[in-house]
Amino acid sequence: MKIVAKKGIIYSMLALMPVSMFPSVAAAAPAQFDNSQQIVQLDRHDRHDNDRRRIHDERMRRENDRHEREMRRRHNEGRREWRERQERERERHDRELRTIAALLIGIAIGSASN
């Protein structure tokens, strides 16, 4: 009897799943805009976000390149000085990455508020 009950519950859940998924899929479908001016404004907004993201990506690339150069050992540097400089550089690099990430979070918040 337990097996029959389990199968009945499973089949009824499977039968209800498409019914419950249809309204959420319909709600997620893109809305049709009747006003062409709204579409232009959305395009302008997306372009602005893309510019900010490109600036963010460029800053990340430059910071990672600079960090990589700084982490290399210099020919006139002892092992202890190199380790100390690496530790300072890691801290500075982490601070800089947090600053750059804050820019990206600002972009996300700004695009969500519009």
PDB file of N, CA and C in Angstrom:
ATOM      1  N   MET A   1       0.819  -1.186   0.000  1.00  0.00           N
ATOM      2  CA  MET A   1       0.000   0.000   0.000  1.00  0.00           C
ATOM      3  C   MET A   1       0.867   1.256   0.000  1.00  0.00           C
ATOM      4  N   LYS A   2       1.981   1.206   0.718  1.00  0.00           N
ATOM      5  CA  LYS A   2       2.870   2.366   0.771  1.00  0.00           C
ATOM      6  C   LYS A   2       3.409   2.706  -0.612  1.00  0.00           C
ATOM      7  N   ILE A   3       3.750   1.704  -1.386  1.00  0.00           N
ATOM      8  CA  ILE A   3       4.305   1.917  -2.720  1.00  0.00           C
ATOM      9  C   ILE A   3       3.274   2.583  -3.616  1.00  0.00           C
ATOM     10  N   VAL A   4       2.034   2.151  -3.551  1.00  0.00           N
ATOM     11  CA  VAL A   4       0.965   2.727  -4.364  1.00  0.00           C
ATOM     12  C   VAL A   4       0.752   4.189  -3.976  1.00  0.00           C
ATOM     13  N   ALA A   5       0.777   4.469  -2.680  1.00  0.00           N
ATOM     14  CA  ALA A   5       0.588   5.842  -2.216  1.00  0.00           C
ATOM     15  C   ALA A   5       1.744   6.733  -2.680  1.00  0.00           C
ATOM     16  N   LYS A   6       2.968   6.242  -2.576  1.00  0.00           N
ATOM     17  CA  LYS A   6       4.130   7.015  -3.023  1.00  0.00           C
ATOM     18  C   LYS A   6       4.051   7.307  -4.508  1.00  0.00           C
ATOM     19  N   LYS A   7       3.691   6.278  -5.301  1.00  0.00           N
ATOM     20  CA  LYS A   7       3.586   6.471  -6.743  1.00  0.00           C
ATOM     21  C   LYS A   7       2.468   7.460  -7.071  1.00  0.00           C
ATOM     22  N   GLY A   8       1.354   7.378  -6.348  1.00  0.00           N
ATOM     23  CA  GLY A   8       0.253   8.308  -6.579  1.00  0.00           C
ATOM     24  C   GLY A   8       0.660   9.743  -6.289  1.00  0.00           C
ATOM     25  N   ILE A   9       1.395   9.961  -5.227  1.00  0.00           N
ATOM     26  CA  ILE A   9       1.863  11.306  -4.882  1.00  0.00           C
ATOM     27  C   ILE A   9       2.840  11.810  -5.937  1.00  0.00           C
ATOM     28  N   ILE A  10       3.758  10.968  -6.362  1.00  0.00           N
ATOM     29  CA  ILE A  10       4.758  11.370  -7.354  1.00  0.00           C
ATOM     30  C   ILE A  10       4.091  11.715  -8.674  1.00  0.00           C
ATOM     31  N   TYR A  11       3.161  10.867  -9.137  1.00  0.00           N
ATOM     32  CA  TYR A  11       2.501  11.139 -10.414  1.00  0.00           C
ATOM     33  C   TYR A  11       1.627  12.396 -10.351  1.00  0.00           C
ATOM     34  N   SER A  12       0.990  12.630  -9.225  1.00  0.00           N
ATOM     35  CA  SER A  12       0.170  13.840  -9.117  1.00  0.00           C
ATOM     36  C   SER A  12       1.059  15.090  -9.100  1.00  0.00           C
ATOM     37  N   MET A  13       2.219  15.006  -8.476  1.00  0.00           N
ATOM     38  CA  MET A  13       3.152  16.142  -8.487  1.00  0.00           C
ATOM     39  C   MET A  13       3.666  16.390  -9.896  1.00  0.00           C
ATOM     40  N   LEU A  14       3.982  15.311 -10.622  1.00  0.00           N
ATOM     41  CA  LEU A  14       4.446  15.462 -11.995  1.00  0.00           C
ATOM     42  C   LEU A  14       3.362  16.055 -12.888  1.00  0.00           C
ATOM     43  N   ALA A  15       2.118  15.704 -12.633  1.00  0.00           N
ATOM     44  CA  ALA A  15       1.020  16.239 -13.434  1.00  0.00           C
ATOM     45  C   ALA A  15       0.803  17.723 -13.147  1.00  0.00           C
ATOM     46  N   LEU A  16       1.028  18.155 -11.915  1.00  0.00           N
ATOM     47  CA  LEU A  16       0.816  19.555 -11.543  1.00  0.00           C
ATOM     48  C   LEU A  16       1.986  20.451 -11.938  1.00  0.00           C
ATOM     49  N   MET A  17       3.150  19.865 -12.145  1.00  0.00           N
ATOM     50  CA  MET A  17       4.324  20.669 -12.446  1.00  0.00           C
ATOM     51  C   MET A  17       4.158  21.520 -13.707  1.00  0.00           C
ATOM     52  N   PRO A  18       3.721  20.981 -14.848  1.00  0.00           N
ATOM     53  CA  PRO A  18       3.551  21.838 -16.030  1.00  0.00           C
ATOM     54  C   PRO A  18       2.504  22.931 -15.808  1.00  0.00           C
ATOM     55  N   VAL A  19       1.472  22.629 -15.051  1.00  0.00           N
ATOM     56  CA  VAL A  19       0.432  23.616 -14.777  1.00  0.00           C
ATOM     57  C   VAL A  19       1.010  24.762 -13.943  1.00  0.00           C
ATOM     58  N   SER A  20       1.859  24.449 -12.989  1.00  0.00           N
ATOM     59  CA  SER A  20       2.429  25.500 -12.138  1.00  0.00           C
ATOM     60  C   SER A  20       3.563  26.246 -12.837  1.00  0.00           C
ATOM     61  N   MET A  21       4.215  25.626 -13.825  1.00  0.00           N
ATOM     62  CA  MET A  21       5.307  26.297 -14.523  1.00  0.00           C
ATOM     63  C   MET A  21       4.808  27.267 -15.572  1.00  0.00           C
ATOM     64  N   PHE A  22       3.638  27.024 -16.168  1.00  0.00           N
ATOM     65  CA  PHE A  22       3.169  27.873 -17.255  1.00  0.00           C
ATOM     66  C   PHE A  22       2.978  29.330 -16.838  1.00  0.00           C
ATOM     67  N   PRO A  23       2.339  29.651 -15.718  1.00  0.00           N
ATOM     68  CA  PRO A  23       2.179  31.069 -15.355  1.00  0.00           C
ATOM     69  C   PRO A  23       3.517  31.768 -15.111  1.00  0.00           C
ATOM     70  N   SER A  24       4.478  31.076 -14.527  1.00  0.00           N
ATOM     71  CA  SER A  24       5.772  31.716 -14.286  1.00  0.00           C
ATOM     72  C   SER A  24       6.522  31.959 -15.591  1.00  0.00           C
ATOM     73  N   VAL A  25       6.397  31.046 -16.549  1.00  0.00           N
ATOM     74  CA  VAL A  25       7.032  31.235 -17.850  1.00  0.00           C
ATOM     75  C   VAL A  25       6.357  32.385 -18.590  1.00  0.00           C
ATOM     76  N   ALA A  26       5.049  32.461 -18.501  1.00  0.00           N
ATOM     77  CA  ALA A  26       4.320  33.538 -19.166  1.00  0.00           C
ATOM     78  C   ALA A  26       4.679  34.889 -18.545  1.00  0.00           C
ATOM     79  N   ALA A  27       4.867  34.926 -17.235  1.00  0.00           N
ATOM     80  CA  ALA A  27       5.232  36.173 -16.569  1.00  0.00           C
ATOM     81  C   ALA A  27       6.652  36.587 -16.924  1.00  0.00           C
ATOM     82  N   ALA A  28       7.513  35.628 -17.186  1.00  0.00           N
ATOM     83  CA  ALA A  28       8.900  35.935 -17.506  1.00  0.00           C
ATOM     84  C   ALA A  28       9.090  36.304 -18.966  1.00  0.00           C
ATOM     85  N   ALA A  29       8.084  36.113 -19.789  1.00  0.00           N
ATOM     86  CA  ALA A  29       8.193  36.449 -21.211  1.00  0.00           C
ATOM     87  C   ALA A  29       8.375  37.961 -21.352  1.00  0.00           C
ATOM     88  N   PRO A  30       9.162  38.396 -22.320  1.00  0.00           N
ATOM     89  CA  PRO A  30       9.399  39.828 -22.475  1.00  0.00           C
ATOM     90  C   PRO A  30       8.120  40.555 -22.872  1.00  0.00           C
ATOM     91  N   ALA A  31       7.945  41.720 -22.288  1.00  0.00           N
ATOM     92  CA  ALA A  31       6.755  42.520 -22.592  1.00  0.00           C
ATOM     93  C   ALA A  31       6.940  43.208 -23.937  1.00  0.00           C
ATOM     94  N   GLN A  32       5.879  43.380 -24.652  1.00  0.00           N
ATOM     95  CA  GLN A  32       5.917  44.076 -25.932  1.00  0.00           C
ATOM     96  C   GLN A  32       5.731  45.568 -25.682  1.00  0.00           C
ATOM     97  N   PHE A  33       6.624  46.394 -26.222  1.00  0.00           N
ATOM     98  CA  PHE A  33       6.545  47.833 -26.042  1.00  0.00           C
ATOM     99  C   PHE A  33       5.795  48.438 -27.217  1.00  0.00           C
ATOM    100  N   ASP A  34       4.778  49.223 -26.904  1.00  0.00           N
ATOM    101  CA  ASP A  34       4.054  49.936 -27.948  1.00  0.00           C
ATOM    102  C   ASP A  34       4.722  51.260 -28.260  1.00  0.00           C
ATOM    103  N   ASN A  35       5.427  51.791 -27.294  1.00  0.00           N
ATOM    104  CA  ASN A  35       6.043  53.104 -27.451  1.00  0.00           C
ATOM    105  C   ASN A  35       7.505  52.924 -27.855  1.00  0.00           C
ATOM    106  N   SER A  36       7.874  53.379 -29.036  1.00  0.00           N
ATOM    107  CA  SER A  36       9.236  53.198 -29.521  1.00  0.00           C
ATOM    108  C   SER A  36      10.222  54.048 -28.734  1.00  0.00           C
ATOM    109  N   GLN A  37       9.742  55.111 -28.095  1.00  0.00           N
ATOM    110  CA  GLN A  37      10.619  55.973 -27.312  1.00  0.00           C
ATOM    111  C   GLN A  37      11.172  55.215 -26.105  1.00  0.00           C
ATOM    112  N   GLN A  38      10.391  54.345 -25.500  1.00  0.00           N
ATOM    113  CA  GLN A  38      10.860  53.557 -24.376  1.00  0.00           C
ATOM    114  C   GLN A  38      12.001  52.634 -24.806  1.00  0.00           C
ATOM    115  N   ILE A  39      11.904  52.065 -25.973  1.00  0.00           N
ATOM    116  CA  ILE A  39      12.947  51.172 -26.470  1.00  0.00           C
ATOM    117  C   ILE A  39      14.248  51.943 -26.661  1.00  0.00           C
ATOM    118  N   VAL A  40      14.176  53.154 -27.189  1.00  0.00           N
ATOM    119  CA  VAL A  40      15.367  53.966 -27.384  1.00  0.00           C
ATOM    120  C   VAL A  40      16.007  54.288 -26.041  1.00  0.00           C
ATOM    121  N   GLN A  41      15.197  54.613 -25.038  1.00  0.00           N
ATOM    122  CA  GLN A  41      15.737  54.923 -23.722  1.00  0.00           C
ATOM    123  C   GLN A  41      16.411  53.707 -23.115  1.00  0.00           C
ATOM    124  N   LEU A  42      15.847  52.526 -23.300  1.00  0.00           N
ATOM    125  CA  LEU A  42      16.478  51.319 -22.779  1.00  0.00           C
ATOM    126  C   LEU A  42      17.817  51.072 -23.466  1.00  0.00           C
ATOM    127  N   ASP A  43      17.877  51.292 -24.777  1.00  0.00           N
ATOM    128  CA  ASP A  43      19.138  51.110 -25.485  1.00  0.00           C
ATOM    129  C   ASP A  43      20.185  52.084 -24.982  1.00  0.00           C
ATOM    130  N   ARG A  44      19.805  53.305 -24.751  1.00  0.00           N
ATOM    131  CA  ARG A  44      20.745  54.308 -24.262  1.00  0.00           C
ATOM    132  C   ARG A  44      21.272  53.907 -22.883  1.00  0.00           C
ATOM    133  N   HIS A  45      20.392  53.393 -22.041  1.00  0.00           N
ATOM    134  CA  HIS A  45      20.780  52.966 -20.699  1.00  0.00           C
ATOM    135  C   HIS A  45      21.748  51.784 -20.769  1.00  0.00           C
ATOM    136  N   ASP A  46      21.470  50.820 -21.636  1.00  0.00           N
ATOM    137  CA  ASP A  46      22.348  49.661 -21.779  1.00  0.00           C
ATOM    138  C   ASP A  46      23.738  50.076 -22.258  1.00  0.00           C
ATOM    139  N   ARG A  47      23.786  51.023 -23.166  1.00  0.00           N
ATOM    140  CA  ARG A  47      25.070  51.489 -23.678  1.00  0.00           C
ATOM    141  C   ARG A  47      25.884  52.130 -22.559  1.00  0.00           C
ATOM    142  N   HIS A  48      25.209  52.866 -21.681  1.00  0.00           N
ATOM    143  CA  HIS A  48      25.893  53.507 -20.555  1.00  0.00           C
ATOM    144  C   HIS A  48      26.464  52.455 -19.605  1.00  0.00           C
ATOM    145  N   ASP A  49      25.679  51.406 -19.328  1.00  0.00           N
ATOM    146  CA  ASP A  49      26.165  50.319 -18.470  1.00  0.00           C
ATOM    147  C   ASP A  49      27.338  49.594 -19.111  1.00  0.00           C
ATOM    148  N   ASN A  50      27.280  49.398 -20.432  1.00  0.00           N
ATOM    149  CA  ASN A  50      28.379  48.731 -21.126  1.00  0.00           C
ATOM    150  C   ASN A  50      29.653  49.558 -21.043  1.00  0.00           C
ATOM    151  N   ASP A  51      29.532  50.885 -21.124  1.00  0.00           N
ATOM    152  CA  ASP A  51      30.711  51.745 -20.979  1.00  0.00           C
ATOM    153  C   ASP A  51      31.310  51.589 -19.594  1.00  0.00           C
ATOM    154  N   ARG A  52      30.453  51.580 -18.575  1.00  0.00           N
ATOM    155  CA  ARG A  52      30.964  51.424 -17.202  1.00  0.00           C
ATOM    156  C   ARG A  52      31.605  50.063 -17.002  1.00  0.00           C
ATOM    157  N   ARG A  53      30.988  49.036 -17.563  1.00  0.00           N
ATOM    158  CA  ARG A  53      31.569  47.700 -17.423  1.00  0.00           C
ATOM    159  C   ARG A  53      32.904  47.612 -18.151  1.00  0.00           C
ATOM    160  N   ARG A  54      33.002  48.255 -19.311  1.00  0.00           N
ATOM    161  CA  ARG A  54      34.271  48.247 -20.039  1.00  0.00           C
ATOM    162  C   ARG A  54      35.344  48.964 -19.214  1.00  0.00           C
ATOM    163  N   ILE A  55      34.983  50.074 -18.579  1.00  0.00           N
ATOM    164  CA  ILE A  55      35.932  50.786 -17.707  1.00  0.00           C
ATOM    165  C   ILE A  55      36.336  49.885 -16.545  1.00  0.00           C
ATOM    166  N   HIS A  56      35.361  49.191 -15.961  1.00  0.00           N
ATOM    167  CA  HIS A  56      35.659  48.273 -14.858  1.00  0.00           C
ATOM    168  C   HIS A  56      36.614  47.178 -15.300  1.00  0.00           C
ATOM    169  N   ASP A  57      36.335  46.558 -16.441  1.00  0.00           N
ATOM    170  CA  ASP A  57      37.194  45.479 -16.937  1.00  0.00           C
ATOM    171  C   ASP A  57      38.607  45.979 -17.224  1.00  0.00           C
ATOM    172  N   GLU A  58      38.712  47.202 -17.763  1.00  0.00           N
ATOM    173  CA  GLU A  58      40.026  47.773 -18.044  1.00  0.00           C
ATOM    174  C   GLU A  58      40.803  48.019 -16.743  1.00  0.00           C
ATOM    175  N   ARG A  59      40.113  48.542 -15.722  1.00  0.00           N
ATOM    176  CA  ARG A  59      40.782  48.760 -14.432  1.00  0.00           C
ATOM    177  C   ARG A  59      41.252  47.449 -13.821  1.00  0.00           C
ATOM    178  N   MET A  60      40.414  46.407 -13.923  1.00  0.00           N
ATOM    179  CA  MET A  60      40.803  45.097 -13.390  1.00  0.00           C
ATOM    180  C   MET A  60      42.023  44.549 -14.127  1.00  0.00           C
ATOM    181  N   ARG A  61      42.037  44.677 -15.442  1.00  0.00           N
ATOM    182  CA  ARG A  61      43.165  44.173 -16.215  1.00  0.00           C
ATOM    183  C   ARG A  61      44.444  44.909 -15.842  1.00  0.00           C
ATOM    184  N   ARG A  62      44.364  46.263 -15.755  1.00  0.00           N
ATOM    185  CA  ARG A  62      45.567  47.035 -15.401  1.00  0.00           C
ATOM    186  C   ARG A  62      46.060  46.687 -14.006  1.00  0.00           C
ATOM    187  N   GLU A  63      45.135  46.536 -13.057  1.00  0.00           N
ATOM    188  CA  GLU A  63      45.522  46.202 -11.686  1.00  0.00           C
ATOM    189  C   GLU A  63      46.153  44.816 -11.625  1.00  0.00           C
ATOM    190  N   ASN A  64      45.598  43.857 -12.321  1.00  0.00           N
ATOM    191  CA  ASN A  64      46.168  42.506 -12.313  1.00  0.00           C
ATOM    192  C   ASN A  64      47.547  42.477 -12.967  1.00  0.00           C
ATOM    193  N   ASP A  65      47.726  43.240 -14.039  1.00  0.00           N
ATOM    194  CA  ASP A  65      49.048  43.316 -14.673  1.00  0.00           C
ATOM    195  C   ASP A  65      50.070  43.944 -13.722  1.00  0.00           C
ATOM    196  N   ARG A  66      49.668  45.040 -13.062  1.00  0.00           N
ATOM    197  CA  ARG A  66      50.573  45.713 -12.127  1.00  0.00           C
ATOM    198  C   ARG A  66      50.908  44.790 -10.958  1.00  0.00           C
ATOM    199  N   HIS A  67      49.903  44.077 -10.451  1.00  0.00           N
ATOM    200  CA  HIS A  67      50.117  43.159  -9.334  1.00  0.00           C
ATOM    201  C   HIS A  67      51.082  42.041  -9.731  1.00  0.00           C
ATOM    202  N   GLU A  68      50.912  41.521 -10.926  1.00  0.00           N
ATOM    203  CA  GLU A  68      51.801  40.453 -11.396  1.00  0.00           C
ATOM    204  C   GLU A  68      53.246  40.951 -11.484  1.00  0.00           C
ATOM    205  N   ARG A  69      53.438  42.161 -11.997  1.00  0.00           N
ATOM    206  CA  ARG A  69      54.798  42.721 -12.078  1.00  0.00           C
ATOM    207  C   ARG A  69      55.398  42.918 -10.688  1.00  0.00           C
ATOM    208  N   GLU A  70      54.589  43.411  -9.751  1.00  0.00           N
ATOM    209  CA  GLU A  70      55.095  43.684  -8.410  1.00  0.00           C
ATOM    210  C   GLU A  70      55.413  42.418  -7.620  1.00  0.00           C
ATOM    211  N   MET A  71      54.761  41.321  -7.926  1.00  0.00           N
ATOM    212  CA  MET A  71      54.983  40.090  -7.175  1.00  0.00           C
ATOM    213  C   MET A  71      56.263  39.376  -7.599  1.00  0.00           C
ATOM    214  N   ARG A  72      56.813  39.731  -8.731  1.00  0.00           N
ATOM    215  CA  ARG A  72      58.065  39.100  -9.165  1.00  0.00           C
ATOM    216  C   ARG A  72      59.229  39.592  -8.295  1.00  0.00           C
ATOM    217  N   ARG A  73      60.160  38.696  -8.097  1.00  0.00           N
ATOM    218  CA  ARG A  73      61.339  39.051  -7.299  1.00  0.00           C
ATOM    219  C   ARG A  73      62.302  39.857  -8.148  1.00  0.00           C
ATOM    220  N   ARG A  74      62.827  40.912  -7.561  1.00  0.00           N
ATOM    221  CA  ARG A  74      63.794  41.766  -8.259  1.00  0.00           C
ATOM    222  C   ARG A  74      65.191  41.210  -8.044  1.00  0.00           C
ATOM    223  N   HIS A  75      66.062  41.455  -9.008  1.00  0.00           N
ATOM    224  CA  HIS A  75      67.398  40.838  -8.963  1.00  0.00           C
ATOM    225  C   HIS A  75      68.261  41.359  -7.818  1.00  0.00           C
ATOM    226  N   ASN A  76      68.002  42.554  -7.311  1.00  0.00           N
ATOM    227  CA  ASN A  76      68.830  43.104  -6.237  1.00  0.00           C
ATOM    228  C   ASN A  76      68.155  42.970  -4.876  1.00  0.00           C
ATOM    229  N   GLU A  77      67.181  42.092  -4.746  1.00  0.00           N
ATOM    230  CA  GLU A  77      66.355  42.003  -3.550  1.00  0.00           C
ATOM    231  C   GLU A  77      66.598  40.680  -2.833  1.00  0.00           C
ATOM    232  N   GLY A  78      66.759  40.735  -1.519  1.00  0.00           N
ATOM    233  CA  GLY A  78      66.915  39.526  -0.724  1.00  0.00           C
ATOM    234  C   GLY A  78      65.576  38.834  -0.522  1.00  0.00           C
ATOM    235  N   ARG A  79      65.651  37.587  -0.064  1.00  0.00           N
ATOM    236  CA  ARG A  79      64.425  36.808   0.107  1.00  0.00           C
ATOM    237  C   ARG A  79      63.498  37.432   1.147  1.00  0.00           C
ATOM    238  N   ARG A  80      64.050  37.930   2.243  1.00  0.00           N
ATOM    239  CA  ARG A  80      63.213  38.511   3.289  1.00  0.00           C
ATOM    240  C   ARG A  80      62.523  39.788   2.811  1.00  0.00           C
ATOM    241  N   GLU A  81      63.262  40.667   2.119  1.00  0.00           N
ATOM    242  CA  GLU A  81      62.648  41.897   1.600  1.00  0.00           C
ATOM    243  C   GLU A  81      61.556  41.567   0.578  1.00  0.00           C
ATOM    244  N   TRP A  82      61.831  40.546  -0.237  1.00  0.00           N
ATOM    245  CA  TRP A  82      60.858  40.148  -1.248  1.00  0.00           C
ATOM    246  C   TRP A  82      59.560  39.656  -0.596  1.00  0.00           C
ATOM    247  N   ARG A  83      59.697  38.828   0.458  1.00  0.00           N
ATOM    248  CA  ARG A  83      58.515  38.321   1.170  1.00  0.00           C
ATOM    249  C   ARG A  83      57.741  39.478   1.815  1.00  0.00           C
ATOM    250  N   GLU A  84      58.416  40.428   2.419  1.00  0.00           N
ATOM    251  CA  GLU A  84      57.751  41.574   3.035  1.00  0.00           C
ATOM    252  C   GLU A  84      57.040  42.420   1.975  1.00  0.00           C
ATOM    253  N   ARG A  85      57.713  42.626   0.852  1.00  0.00           N
ATOM    254  CA  ARG A  85      57.108  43.408  -0.220  1.00  0.00           C
ATOM    255  C   ARG A  85      55.902  42.673  -0.798  1.00  0.00           C
ATOM    256  N   GLN A  86      55.989  41.343  -0.917  1.00  0.00           N
ATOM    257  CA  GLN A  86      54.852  40.559  -1.406  1.00  0.00           C
ATOM    258  C   GLN A  86      53.652  40.693  -0.472  1.00  0.00           C
ATOM    259  N   GLU A  87      53.886  40.649   0.829  1.00  0.00           N
ATOM    260  CA  GLU A  87      52.791  40.776   1.789  1.00  0.00           C
ATOM    261  C   GLU A  87      52.128  42.151   1.683  1.00  0.00           C
ATOM    262  N   ARG A  88      52.946  43.204   1.612  1.00  0.00           N
ATOM    263  CA  ARG A  88      52.376  44.547   1.445  1.00  0.00           C
ATOM    264  C   ARG A  88      51.617  44.662   0.139  1.00  0.00           C
ATOM    265  N   GLU A  89      52.160  44.063  -0.917  1.00  0.00           N
ATOM    266  CA  GLU A  89      51.520  44.129  -2.225  1.00  0.00           C
ATOM    267  C   GLU A  89      50.189  43.371  -2.236  1.00  0.00           C
ATOM    268  N   ARG A  90      50.135  42.220  -1.556  1.00  0.00           N
ATOM    269  CA  ARG A  90      48.876  41.476  -1.486  1.00  0.00           C
ATOM    270  C   ARG A  90      47.801  42.300  -0.789  1.00  0.00           C
ATOM    271  N   GLU A  91      48.159  42.964   0.299  1.00  0.00           N
ATOM    272  CA  GLU A  91      47.196  43.809   1.015  1.00  0.00           C
ATOM    273  C   GLU A  91      46.738  44.968   0.137  1.00  0.00           C
ATOM    274  N   ARG A  92      47.670  45.621  -0.544  1.00  0.00           N
ATOM    275  CA  ARG A  92      47.325  46.735  -1.411  1.00  0.00           C
ATOM    276  C   ARG A  92      46.446  46.272  -2.577  1.00  0.00           C
ATOM    277  N   HIS A  93      46.794  45.108  -3.133  1.00  0.00           N
ATOM    278  CA  HIS A  93      46.038  44.546  -4.246  1.00  0.00           C
ATOM    279  C   HIS A  93      44.609  44.211  -3.805  1.00  0.00           C
ATOM    280  N   ASP A  94      44.444  43.620  -2.625  1.00  0.00           N
ATOM    281  CA  ASP A  94      43.103  43.304  -2.117  1.00  0.00           C
ATOM    282  C   ASP A  94      42.274  44.568  -1.914  1.00  0.00           C
ATOM    283  N   ARG A  95      42.889  45.627  -1.373  1.00  0.00           N
ATOM    284  CA  ARG A  95      42.175  46.901  -1.202  1.00  0.00           C
ATOM    285  C   ARG A  95      41.725  47.448  -2.551  1.00  0.00           C
ATOM    286  N   GLU A  96      42.612  47.402  -3.533  1.00  0.00           N
ATOM    287  CA  GLU A  96      42.292  47.921  -4.862  1.00  0.00           C
ATOM    288  C   GLU A  96      41.180  47.103  -5.523  1.00  0.00           C
ATOM    289  N   LEU A  97      41.223  45.783  -5.371  1.00  0.00           N
ATOM    290  CA  LEU A  97      40.166  44.948  -5.941  1.00  0.00           C
ATOM    291  C   LEU A  97      38.818  45.224  -5.285  1.00  0.00           C
ATOM    292  N   ARG A  98      38.814  45.473  -3.976  1.00  0.00           N
ATOM    293  CA  ARG A  98      37.564  45.828  -3.307  1.00  0.00           C
ATOM    294  C   ARG A  98      37.024  47.153  -3.824  1.00  0.00           C
ATOM    295  N   THR A  99      37.917  48.109  -4.086  1.00  0.00           N
ATOM    296  CA  THR A  99      37.488  49.394  -4.633  1.00  0.00           C
ATOM    297  C   THR A  99      36.884  49.213  -6.019  1.00  0.00           C
ATOM    298  N   ILE A 100      37.531  48.415  -6.845  1.00  0.00           N
ATOM    299  CA  ILE A 100      37.032  48.175  -8.200  1.00  0.00           C
ATOM    300  C   ILE A 100      35.713  47.404  -8.143  1.00  0.00           C
ATOM    301  N   ALA A 101      35.598  46.450  -7.231  1.00  0.00           N
ATOM    302  CA  ALA A 101      34.349  45.690  -7.088  1.00  0.00           C
ATOM    303  C   ALA A 101      33.219  46.604  -6.631  1.00  0.00           C
ATOM    304  N   ALA A 102      33.531  47.599  -5.808  1.00  0.00           N
ATOM    305  CA  ALA A 102      32.503  48.547  -5.382  1.00  0.00           C
ATOM    306  C   ALA A 102      31.948  49.302  -6.578  1.00  0.00           C
ATOM    307  N   LEU A 103      32.781  49.590  -7.555  1.00  0.00           N
ATOM    308  CA  LEU A 103      32.313  50.234  -8.782  1.00  0.00           C
ATOM    309  C   LEU A 103      31.312  49.333  -9.496  1.00  0.00           C
ATOM    310  N   LEU A 104      31.606  48.053  -9.578  1.00  0.00           N
ATOM    311  CA  LEU A 104      30.710  47.110 -10.236  1.00  0.00           C
ATOM    312  C   LEU A 104      29.389  46.982  -9.479  1.00  0.00           C
ATOM    313  N   ILE A 105      29.455  46.985  -8.158  1.00  0.00           N
ATOM    314  CA  ILE A 105      28.230  46.929  -7.352  1.00  0.00           C
ATOM    315  C   ILE A 105      27.410  48.189  -7.580  1.00  0.00           C
ATOM    316  N   GLY A 106      28.079  49.323  -7.686  1.00  0.00           N
ATOM    317  CA  GLY A 106      27.379  50.573  -7.996  1.00  0.00           C
ATOM    318  C   GLY A 106      26.693  50.521  -9.344  1.00  0.00           C
ATOM    319  N   ILE A 107      27.335  49.902 -10.313  1.00  0.00           N
ATOM    320  CA  ILE A 107      26.722  49.741 -11.637  1.00  0.00           C
ATOM    321  C   ILE A 107      25.458  48.887 -11.521  1.00  0.00           C
ATOM    322  N   ALA A 108      25.555  47.791 -10.766  1.00  0.00           N
ATOM    323  CA  ALA A 108      24.398  46.901 -10.627  1.00  0.00           C
ATOM    324  C   ALA A 108      23.253  47.603  -9.913  1.00  0.00           C
ATOM    325  N   ILE A 109      23.555  48.362  -8.879  1.00  0.00           N
ATOM    326  CA  ILE A 109      22.511  49.071  -8.145  1.00  0.00           C
ATOM    327  C   ILE A 109      21.905  50.156  -9.018  1.00  0.00           C
ATOM    328  N   GLY A 110      22.753  50.865  -9.750  1.00  0.00           N
ATOM    329  CA  GLY A 110      22.256  51.915 -10.626  1.00  0.00           C
ATOM    330  C   GLY A 110      21.382  51.394 -11.735  1.00  0.00           C
ATOM    331  N   SER A 111      21.734  50.263 -12.310  1.00  0.00           N
ATOM    332  CA  SER A 111      20.914  49.715 -13.388  1.00  0.00           C
ATOM    333  C   SER A 111      19.624  49.107 -12.843  1.00  0.00           C
ATOM    334  N   ALA A 112      19.640  48.636 -11.608  1.00  0.00           N
ATOM    335  CA  ALA A 112      18.427  48.062 -11.022  1.00  0.00           C
ATOM    336  C   ALA A 112      17.439  49.153 -10.625  1.00  0.00           C
ATOM    337  N   SER A 113      17.930  50.316 -10.252  1.00  0.00           N
ATOM    338  CA  SER A 113      17.029  51.384  -9.811  1.00  0.00           C
ATOM    339  C   SER A 113      16.339  52.046 -10.975  1.00  0.00           C
ATOM    340  N   ASN A 114      16.889  51.906 -12.188  1.00  0.00           N
ATOM    341  CA  ASN A 114      16.236  52.536 -13.357  1.00  0.00           C
ATOM    342  C   ASN A 114      15.249  51.621 -13.876  1.00  0.00           C
TER     343      ASN A 114
END
